[in-house]
Amino acid sequence: MRPVAVIGIGKTPFGAFGDRDLRSLAVEGGEKCLANGRHAPGQVDAFFLGNFAGPSFAGQNHLAPYVSTALGIHGVPATRVEAACASSGSAFFHAYNGVASGVYDSVLVVGVEKMTCQPTPRVTEILAGAGDCAGEIKAGSTFASLFAMIARRHMHQFGTTREHLAAVAVKNHANGALNPDAQMRKVITMEQAMNGKPIADPLNLYDCSLISDGAAAVLLAPAERAQEFTDKPVRVLGIAQASDFVALDQKPDITTFPAVRLASAKAYQMAGVGPADIQLAELHDCFTIAEIIAIEDLGFAARGEGGPFTLAGHTARTGSKPINTSGGLKSKGHPVGATGVAQICDLVLQMRCEAGARQVPRHSLALAQNLGGSGATCVVTILGTV
Ligand SMILES: CC(C)(COP(=O)(O)OP(=O)(O)OC[C@H]1O[C@@H](n2cnc3c(N)ncnc32)[C@H](O)[C@@H]1OP(=O)(O)O)[C@@H](O)C(=O)NCCC(=O)NCCS
């Protein structure tokens, strides 16, 4: 396997865009990325599209060539990857393998989702398709209620409190307020975060990620050729994808995600680093409790300590381990199929010192964690400027 670099990034803003369809969002992200990586469409050897539910949200199937041809990319393999909210993280993982193995020299990965064309009850129903439809979903579960059960159990087992959950929301909203591409640029107080409208007890409005439209894209090439296309290449030092049961009731312990532990252990080993070396991270905060558990599963804090670690300010932009400086899924937005690649784009911005008002001083080793469903898929990527 040969070393791989991210040579280009591109993103649309995230938000609710009534006048935009899935393809126009994907094309905007892809075109910005090709320009950023100094590539013409004809130089791309393969195209991967991360998308969770375009056919359900927008009625369109066969999405990869539908997008790639609109980008002017013709003839090459164009493949859609679906892994719930980890769709584009997984697309990135497969693109990485294509370049690392020497099969391709230049791969474009676009993640996209167009969600706001459906009302919230229908969005909730479509998202529930990432759960076990014959069991937990048939019994009435939604993703908010599944993560509510996870939160309740974490509270029972470790003493995690509503205040710990709210601290995640307050921090991510503060970061998102500094991100010009974030959907919700609104600072919230602890009091607001504690008292949002109830969604699924103990989770309220401010514990939930947003319903969003948006796209993000990255361009990968062999590291040895990266300088031809960018002055600021970022290396993929470690990457792994892991899987687990889809249904929550099949997991022996719902306060930890084995797929996150497995993927991160492999990625750390591949990069030759450990949790203490990571300087900043973008974590999958689809619900506030998910960020707390990710902090623990990735080894940033001991089990049960993710909440206190957050409340103490360690994960703030000015803390020892800044997490979700983009605003995270909570405030930046969560167009589910775009999220994994958007995390990579946000870390690359930090590593290139192009993150504007939210720039952090230590940014040479970063980690992205992209989760699908209630933990059935996880992709962990470690990036470095070395
Ligand atoms: C929480 C949720 C149900 C709220 O949707 P809703 O009840 O339809 O909310 P509305 O669109 O009517 O918005 C009501 C207000 O809350 C705000 N709002 C909506 N969702 C919000 C969120 N997640 N966080 C903070 N504010 C939010 C809106 O901006 C609006 O504010 P305004 O009155 O000042 O304009 C929805 O955001 C949701 O389902 N989120 C989770 C998505 C999800 O499950 N993703 C996959 C994860 S695995």
CSV table of C-alpha atoms in Angstrom, one decimal, residues 160-315:
chain,number,residue,atom,x,y,z
A,160,THR,CA,-24.0,11.3,33.4
A,161,THR,CA,-26.4,14.3,33.8
A,162,ARG,CA,-28.6,16.6,31.7
A,163,GLU,CA,-25.9,19.2,32.4
A,164,HIS,CA,-23.3,17.1,30.7
A,165,LEU,CA,-25.5,16.7,27.6
A,166,ALA,CA,-26.2,20.4,27.5
A,167,ALA,CA,-22.5,21.2,27.7
A,168,VAL,CA,-22.0,19.4,24.4
A,169,ALA,CA,-24.8,21.5,22.8
A,170,VAL,CA,-23.5,24.8,24.2
A,171,LYS,CA,-20.0,24.2,23.0
A,172,ASN,CA,-21.0,23.0,19.5
A,173,HIS,CA,-23.4,26.0,19.0
A,174,ALA,CA,-20.6,28.3,20.1
A,175,ASN,CA,-18.3,26.8,17.5
A,176,GLY,CA,-21.0,26.8,14.7
A,177,ALA,CA,-21.6,30.5,15.3
A,178,LEU,CA,-18.1,31.1,14.0
A,179,ASN,CA,-18.5,28.9,10.9
A,180,PRO,CA,-19.9,30.9,7.9
A,181,ASP,CA,-21.0,27.6,6.3
A,182,ALA,CA,-23.0,26.4,9.4
A,183,GLN,CA,-26.7,26.0,9.2
A,184,MET,CA,-27.4,27.4,12.7
A,185,ARG,CA,-25.0,30.2,13.7
A,186,LYS,CA,-26.6,30.7,17.1
A,187,VAL,CA,-24.9,30.8,20.5
A,188,ILE,CA,-27.1,29.2,23.1
A,189,THR,CA,-26.8,29.4,26.9
A,190,MET,CA,-26.7,26.5,29.3
A,191,GLU,CA,-30.2,27.4,30.5
A,192,GLN,CA,-31.6,27.2,26.9
A,193,ALA,CA,-29.8,23.9,26.3
A,194,MET,CA,-31.3,22.5,29.5
A,195,ASN,CA,-34.8,23.6,28.7
A,196,GLY,CA,-35.4,23.0,25.0
A,197,LYS,CA,-38.6,21.5,23.8
A,198,PRO,CA,-38.8,17.8,24.7
A,199,ILE,CA,-38.1,15.4,21.9
A,200,ALA,CA,-37.5,11.9,23.4
A,201,ASP,CA,-36.8,12.0,27.2
A,202,PRO,CA,-34.1,12.8,28.3
A,203,LEU,CA,-33.2,14.4,25.0
A,204,ASN,CA,-34.6,17.8,24.0
A,205,LEU,CA,-34.3,20.0,20.9
A,206,TYR,CA,-30.8,21.1,21.7
A,207,ASP,CA,-29.6,17.5,22.0
A,208,CYS,CA,-30.5,16.7,18.4
A,209,SER,CA,-28.6,17.3,15.2
A,210,LEU,CA,-30.3,19.3,12.4
A,211,ILE,CA,-32.3,18.3,9.4
A,212,SER,CA,-30.1,19.7,6.5
A,213,ASP,CA,-29.3,19.9,2.9
A,214,GLY,CA,-25.7,20.0,1.7
A,215,ALA,CA,-22.7,18.4,0.0
A,216,ALA,CA,-19.0,18.0,0.7
A,217,ALA,CA,-16.2,16.6,-1.5
A,218,VAL,CA,-12.6,15.6,-1.2
A,219,LEU,CA,-10.0,14.6,-3.8
A,220,LEU,CA,-7.4,11.9,-3.1
A,221,ALA,CA,-4.1,11.2,-4.8
A,222,PRO,CA,-0.8,9.3,-4.0
A,223,ALA,CA,1.1,11.4,-1.4
A,224,GLU,CA,4.2,11.3,-3.6
A,225,ARG,CA,2.3,13.4,-6.3
A,226,ALA,CA,0.4,15.7,-3.9
A,227,GLN,CA,2.7,18.7,-4.3
A,228,GLU,CA,1.7,18.8,-8.0
A,229,PHE,CA,-1.8,19.8,-7.0
A,230,THR,CA,-1.6,21.6,-3.7
A,231,ASP,CA,0.8,23.6,-1.5
A,232,LYS,CA,-0.8,22.1,1.6
A,233,PRO,CA,-1.3,18.4,1.3
A,234,VAL,CA,-2.8,16.5,4.2
A,235,ARG,CA,-1.8,12.8,4.7
A,236,VAL,CA,-4.2,10.0,5.6
A,237,LEU,CA,-2.1,8.4,8.3
A,238,GLY,CA,-4.6,5.9,9.5
A,239,ILE,CA,-8.1,4.8,8.5
A,240,ALA,CA,-10.5,1.9,9.3
A,241,GLN,CA,-14.1,1.0,9.0
A,242,ALA,CA,-15.8,-1.5,11.4
A,243,SER,CA,-19.3,-2.9,11.8
A,244,ASP,CA,-21.7,-4.1,14.5
A,245,PHE,CA,-25.4,-5.1,15.0
A,246,VAL,CA,-28.0,-2.8,13.5
A,247,ALA,CA,-30.6,-3.4,16.2
A,248,LEU,CA,-29.9,-1.8,19.6
A,249,ASP,CA,-31.4,-4.9,21.4
A,250,GLN,CA,-28.7,-7.1,20.0
A,251,LYS,CA,-26.0,-5.2,21.7
A,252,PRO,CA,-24.9,-6.5,25.1
A,253,ASP,CA,-24.0,-3.0,26.3
A,254,ILE,CA,-25.6,0.1,24.7
A,255,THR,CA,-23.3,2.6,26.5
A,256,THR,CA,-20.4,1.9,24.2
A,257,PHE,CA,-20.1,1.3,20.4
A,258,PRO,CA,-17.8,-1.6,19.6
A,259,ALA,CA,-17.4,-0.5,16.0
A,260,VAL,CA,-15.9,2.8,17.2
A,261,ARG,CA,-13.5,1.0,19.5
A,262,LEU,CA,-12.5,-1.5,16.7
A,263,ALA,CA,-12.1,1.2,13.9
A,264,SER,CA,-10.2,3.5,16.2
A,265,ALA,CA,-7.8,0.8,17.5
A,266,LYS,CA,-7.0,-0.1,13.8
A,267,ALA,CA,-6.6,3.5,12.8
A,268,TYR,CA,-4.4,4.4,15.8
A,269,GLN,CA,-2.2,1.3,15.0
A,270,MET,CA,-1.9,2.2,11.3
A,271,ALA,CA,-0.9,5.8,12.1
A,272,GLY,CA,1.4,4.8,15.0
A,273,VAL,CA,-0.3,7.2,17.4
A,274,GLY,CA,-2.6,7.0,20.4
A,275,PRO,CA,-5.6,9.0,21.7
A,276,ALA,CA,-3.3,11.4,23.7
A,277,ASP,CA,-1.5,12.4,20.4
A,278,ILE,CA,-4.6,13.6,18.7
A,279,GLN,CA,-4.8,17.4,18.7
A,280,LEU,CA,-8.3,18.0,17.4
A,281,ALA,CA,-11.3,15.9,16.3
A,282,GLU,CA,-14.6,16.0,14.4
A,283,LEU,CA,-16.9,13.5,16.1
A,284,HIS,CA,-20.3,12.3,15.2
A,285,ASP,CA,-22.6,14.2,17.5
A,286,CYS,CA,-25.9,13.2,15.9
A,287,PHE,CA,-27.2,13.5,19.5
A,288,THR,CA,-25.3,15.0,22.4
A,289,ILE,CA,-24.9,11.6,24.1
A,290,ALA,CA,-23.2,10.3,20.9
A,291,GLU,CA,-20.3,12.8,21.3
A,292,ILE,CA,-19.9,11.9,25.0
A,293,ILE,CA,-19.7,8.1,24.1
A,294,ALA,CA,-17.4,8.8,21.2
A,295,ILE,CA,-15.0,10.7,23.6
A,296,GLU,CA,-14.9,7.5,25.7
A,297,ASP,CA,-14.8,4.9,22.9
A,298,LEU,CA,-11.9,6.8,21.2
A,299,GLY,CA,-9.9,6.8,24.5
A,300,PHE,CA,-9.9,10.6,25.0
A,301,ALA,CA,-11.5,10.0,28.4
A,302,ALA,CA,-12.2,7.0,30.5
A,303,ARG,CA,-15.6,5.2,30.4
A,304,GLY,CA,-18.2,7.3,32.2
A,305,GLU,CA,-16.0,10.4,32.1
A,306,GLY,CA,-17.0,11.9,28.7
A,307,GLY,CA,-19.6,14.2,30.3
A,308,PRO,CA,-17.4,15.6,33.1
A,309,PHE,CA,-14.5,15.9,30.5
A,310,THR,CA,-16.8,18.1,28.3
A,311,LEU,CA,-18.3,20.1,31.2
A,312,ALA,CA,-14.7,20.9,32.4
A,313,GLY,CA,-14.0,22.6,29.0
A,314,HIS,CA,-11.4,20.2,27.7
A,315,THR,CA,-13.3,19.8,24.3
